[in-house]
Short mmCIF file of C-alpha atoms in Angstrom, two decimals:
data_model
loop_
_atom_site.label_atom_id
_atom_site.label_comp_id
_atom_site.label_asym_id
_atom_site.label_seq_id
_atom_site.Cartn_x
_atom_site.Cartn_y
_atom_site.Cartn_z
CA UNK A 1 66.83 50.85 -170.13
CA UNK A 2 65.68 47.38 -171.40
CA UNK A 3 61.84 46.85 -170.09
CA UNK A 4 61.78 43.52 -167.93
CA UNK A 5 60.39 40.03 -169.95
CA UNK A 6 57.08 39.91 -169.48
CA UNK A 7 55.02 37.51 -167.09
CA UNK A 8 52.76 36.37 -170.02
CA UNK A 9 55.43 36.20 -172.93
CA UNK A 10 56.13 32.04 -174.08
CA UNK A 11 52.39 31.00 -174.14
CA UNK A 12 49.64 31.55 -176.70
CA UNK A 13 47.96 34.54 -177.53
CA UNK A 14 44.51 33.94 -175.24
CA UNK A 15 46.36 33.06 -172.85
CA UNK A 16 48.93 36.11 -173.02
CA UNK A 17 45.89 38.13 -173.10
CA UNK A 18 44.27 36.41 -169.61
CA UNK A 19 47.58 36.33 -167.90
CA UNK A 20 48.78 40.33 -169.06
CA UNK A 21 45.43 41.48 -167.67
CA UNK A 22 46.00 39.93 -164.00
CA UNK A 23 49.37 41.65 -163.80
CA UNK A 24 48.34 44.88 -165.36
CA UNK A 25 45.44 45.00 -162.43
CA UNK A 26 48.12 43.55 -160.18
CA UNK A 27 50.63 46.59 -160.46
CA UNK A 28 52.94 43.94 -161.69
CA UNK A 29 53.31 44.64 -165.82
CA UNK A 30 54.09 48.20 -166.91
CA UNK A 31 52.18 48.96 -170.24
CA UNK A 32 54.69 48.53 -171.92
CA UNK A 33 53.92 45.49 -173.72
CA UNK A 34 56.93 45.07 -176.09
CA UNK A 35 60.26 45.45 -175.18
CA UNK A 36 62.02 48.71 -175.60
CA UNK A 37 64.91 49.99 -176.12
CA UNK A 38 64.09 53.06 -174.40
CA UNK A 39 63.09 53.87 -170.57
CA UNK A 40 59.48 53.88 -170.36
CA UNK A 41 57.40 54.62 -166.84
CA UNK A 42 55.09 52.18 -165.05
CA UNK A 43 51.31 51.70 -164.62
CA UNK A 44 51.20 52.20 -160.81
CA UNK A 45 54.59 55.04 -160.07
CA UNK A 46 52.14 57.81 -160.18
CA UNK A 47 49.61 59.13 -156.56
CA UNK A 48 46.24 59.85 -156.61
CA UNK A 49 43.91 60.49 -153.96
CA UNK A 50 41.74 58.14 -152.51
CA UNK A 51 39.54 56.44 -153.91
CA UNK A 52 39.63 57.39 -157.07
CA UNK A 53 42.64 54.75 -157.91
CA UNK A 54 45.82 55.45 -159.35
CA UNK A 55 46.58 56.32 -162.62
CA UNK A 56 46.77 54.49 -165.60
CA UNK A 57 50.03 56.33 -166.88
CA UNK A 58 52.31 59.32 -164.82
CA UNK A 59 52.87 61.04 -167.90
CA UNK A 60 50.18 64.12 -168.42
CA UNK A 61 48.59 64.74 -172.32
CA UNK A 62 49.08 68.24 -171.25
CA UNK A 63 50.08 70.50 -168.55
CA UNK A 64 46.12 71.77 -168.89
CA UNK A 65 44.89 68.49 -167.64
CA UNK A 66 47.93 67.23 -165.08
CA UNK A 67 47.02 70.43 -163.47
CA UNK A 68 42.89 69.85 -164.16
CA UNK A 69 43.56 65.95 -162.86
CA UNK A 70 42.79 64.38 -166.02
CA UNK A 71 43.64 61.00 -167.09
CA UNK A 72 42.48 57.94 -167.10
CA UNK A 73 43.05 56.04 -163.42
CA UNK A 74 43.38 51.59 -163.21
CA UNK A 75 39.96 49.40 -163.18
CA UNK A 76 39.81 47.78 -159.85
CA UNK A 77 41.58 44.13 -160.12
CA UNK A 78 39.76 41.03 -161.90
CA UNK A 79 37.29 44.03 -164.25
CA UNK A 80 35.45 42.61 -167.38
CA UNK A 81 33.75 44.92 -169.41
CA UNK A 82 30.65 42.58 -169.81
CA UNK A 83 28.06 45.30 -170.98
CA UNK A 84 29.78 46.92 -174.02
CA UNK A 85 27.96 50.40 -175.08
CA UNK A 86 30.42 51.91 -177.34
CA UNK A 87 32.70 50.96 -179.75
CA UNK A 88 34.80 53.41 -181.56
CA UNK A 89 37.68 52.69 -184.23
CA UNK A 90 40.48 54.95 -186.56
CA UNK A 91 44.00 55.05 -187.81
CA UNK A 92 46.82 56.35 -187.79
CA UNK A 93 50.22 56.94 -190.36
CA UNK A 94 53.30 57.88 -189.67
CA UNK A 95 55.66 58.06 -192.55
CA UNK A 96 58.97 59.17 -191.04
CA UNK A 97 60.89 58.52 -188.35
CA UNK A 98 63.48 56.53 -186.34
CA UNK A 99 61.99 53.20 -186.29
CA UNK A 100 64.43 51.88 -184.14
CA UNK A 101 63.75 54.30 -181.53
CA UNK A 102 60.61 54.92 -181.79
CA UNK A 103 58.91 52.23 -183.31
CA UNK A 104 55.30 52.37 -183.84
CA UNK A 105 54.43 54.72 -180.85
CA UNK A 106 53.24 57.92 -182.60
CA UNK A 107 50.73 55.69 -185.17
CA UNK A 108 49.09 54.06 -181.96
CA UNK A 109 48.62 57.05 -180.80
CA UNK A 110 46.94 59.56 -183.91
CA UNK A 111 44.32 56.31 -184.32
CA UNK A 112 43.53 56.06 -180.95
CA UNK A 113 42.59 60.04 -181.48
CA UNK A 114 41.19 59.38 -184.93
CA UNK A 115 38.74 56.86 -182.87
CA UNK A 116 37.60 59.50 -180.52
CA UNK A 117 38.37 62.86 -180.83
CA UNK A 118 35.36 62.70 -183.46
CA UNK A 119 32.29 61.14 -181.21
CA UNK A 120 30.52 62.80 -178.19
CA UNK A 121 29.33 60.09 -175.19
CA UNK A 122 27.23 61.70 -172.39
CA UNK A 123 24.91 58.71 -172.07
CA UNK A 124 27.66 57.08 -170.03
CA UNK A 125 27.31 60.17 -167.29
CA UNK A 126 23.59 57.81 -166.62
CA UNK A 127 24.50 54.68 -168.86
CA UNK A 128 27.19 53.31 -166.77
CA UNK A 129 27.67 53.01 -162.63
CA UNK A 130 30.08 55.72 -161.31
CA UNK A 131 29.39 57.92 -164.53
CA UNK A 132 31.97 58.74 -166.98
CA UNK A 133 34.78 58.11 -164.12
CA UNK A 134 33.95 54.80 -163.74
CA UNK A 135 33.24 53.02 -167.42
CA UNK A 136 35.56 51.21 -168.69
CA UNK A 137 38.53 51.75 -171.65
CA UNK A 138 39.46 48.79 -174.08
CA UNK A 139 41.76 49.07 -176.71
CA UNK A 140 43.03 47.05 -179.08
CA UNK A 141 45.94 47.78 -181.61
CA UNK A 142 46.25 46.48 -184.80
CA UNK A 143 50.29 47.16 -185.97
CA UNK A 144 52.75 45.91 -188.56
CA UNK A 145 55.46 42.87 -187.63
CA UNK A 146 59.00 44.29 -186.93
CA UNK A 147 60.44 42.88 -189.64
CA UNK A 148 59.98 40.01 -191.79
CA UNK A 149 61.86 37.42 -190.15
CA UNK A 150 59.67 37.58 -186.68
CA UNK A 151 55.22 37.57 -188.86
CA UNK A 152 54.24 37.35 -185.54
CA UNK A 153 55.92 40.32 -182.97
CA UNK A 154 54.61 43.59 -183.85
CA UNK A 155 56.36 46.70 -183.85
CA UNK A 156 57.48 48.17 -180.43
CA UNK A 157 55.36 50.70 -179.00
CA UNK A 158 55.99 52.79 -175.98
CA UNK A 159 52.04 51.73 -174.51
CA UNK A 160 52.40 54.96 -171.99
CA UNK A 161 51.87 57.64 -174.71
CA UNK A 162 48.49 55.88 -175.78
CA UNK A 163 46.50 55.38 -172.23
CA UNK A 164 47.56 59.46 -171.60
CA UNK A 165 45.00 60.16 -174.75
CA UNK A 166 42.67 59.25 -172.03
CA UNK A 167 41.13 62.41 -169.77
CA UNK A 168 38.70 59.76 -167.24
CA UNK A 169 37.64 56.47 -167.79
CA UNK A 170 39.26 53.30 -166.44
CA UNK A 171 41.79 51.88 -168.77
CA UNK A 172 42.20 47.82 -169.29
CA UNK A 173 45.36 47.01 -170.75
CA UNK A 174 46.02 47.24 -173.76
CA UNK A 175 45.81 44.77 -176.24
CA UNK A 176 48.37 44.88 -179.24
CA UNK A 177 48.32 42.37 -182.07
CA UNK A 178 49.77 42.59 -185.71
CA UNK A 179 47.54 43.94 -187.94
CA UNK A 180 47.68 47.47 -189.55
CA UNK A 181 50.20 48.51 -192.72
CA UNK A 182 53.41 49.03 -194.00
CA UNK A 183 53.33 51.49 -197.46
CA UNK A 184 55.79 53.10 -199.18
CA UNK A 185 56.24 56.93 -199.64
CA UNK A 186 58.32 57.87 -202.31
CA UNK A 187 60.14 60.10 -200.24
CA UNK A 188 62.54 59.97 -197.58
CA UNK A 189 63.53 63.00 -194.84
CA UNK A 190 66.71 62.41 -193.50
CA UNK A 191 66.12 65.29 -190.92
CA UNK A 192 62.74 63.23 -189.89
CA UNK A 193 65.27 59.81 -188.80
CA UNK A 194 64.56 58.43 -192.13
CA UNK A 195 66.18 55.89 -192.84
CA UNK A 196 63.58 54.60 -195.75
CA UNK A 197 60.59 55.80 -197.86
CA UNK A 198 58.41 53.34 -195.55
CA UNK A 199 55.17 54.62 -193.81
CA UNK A 200 53.55 52.49 -190.77
CA UNK A 201 49.48 52.60 -190.09
CA UNK A 202 48.04 51.51 -187.04
CA UNK A 203 44.22 50.93 -186.59
CA UNK A 204 42.87 51.16 -183.21
CA UNK A 205 39.49 49.67 -181.63
CA UNK A 206 38.04 51.60 -178.61
CA UNK A 207 35.65 50.06 -176.85
CA UNK A 208 34.00 51.65 -173.62
CA UNK A 209 31.23 49.32 -171.47
CA UNK A 210 31.46 48.74 -167.05
CA UNK A 211 31.20 45.32 -165.23
CA UNK A 212 27.51 44.65 -164.69
CA UNK A 213 29.33 42.30 -161.78
CA UNK A 214 27.97 39.14 -163.15
CA UNK A 215 29.68 36.00 -163.72
CA UNK A 216 28.66 33.00 -165.76
CA UNK A 217 29.29 29.65 -164.17
CA UNK A 218 30.48 28.16 -167.68
CA UNK A 219 33.09 30.54 -168.40
CA UNK A 220 35.41 27.45 -169.15
CA UNK A 221 39.03 26.92 -168.20
CA UNK A 222 40.60 30.26 -169.28
CA UNK A 223 38.06 32.55 -167.24
CA UNK A 224 37.00 34.79 -169.97
CA UNK A 225 33.67 36.74 -169.25
CA UNK A 226 32.30 38.01 -172.72
CA UNK A 227 30.77 41.45 -173.20
CA UNK A 228 26.89 40.74 -174.11
CA UNK A 229 26.73 40.68 -177.62
CA UNK A 230 23.06 42.32 -179.39
CA UNK A 231 21.92 39.86 -181.69
CA UNK A 232 19.52 42.39 -184.57
CA UNK A 233 17.08 40.91 -185.84
CA UNK A 234 15.49 40.70 -189.56
CA UNK A 235 12.78 42.95 -190.14
CA UNK A 236 11.20 42.07 -193.55
CA UNK A 237 9.73 45.25 -195.65
#
């Protein structure tokens, strides 16, 4: 089925992100930010124990995770990452497949996993109020354009697959921008659905922090709350 047109389309990218965040938190916007030919689950269709919040996606990474109750959940409405604690980056490549059907989903999942799977952040238990279950997660994906005719429109991604990568935390709306890389591999494997030798590379940034609850009075017309930035002073040797 075709996903309904998002309520945040047709406006500037900056305002889209804010509007999508509000709709996502309210449970009125599916995780997928681009229209896809494949049917995907919405972010609010899975029930969770009282007081813990709804899962960000009703798809589990594995049966083991599902049995243990693992999975990122939705943040409270109007959440903002005012305190940024940890930033991880990664990239993922998909060399084969039907791009019209799969888009850049596989490469996006690999990029996010590459960003998080080599890190250990035990201090989050004490650094974030409420521990790791309450830490905010923000994902930004740089995805190649869909085609030359629409250079400002990224390839389709089923973001439910990206969301299920996280075992805990509060997943904020996933931001998708044009970026990444397309490159030739010199090989076509028809059995894998290849129509050309083009590979997809997606870049990912995964940020972790929390909402202190503080809101500035001079936020501007778009009501954005930037995270705290630390200025490293020059040290003379």
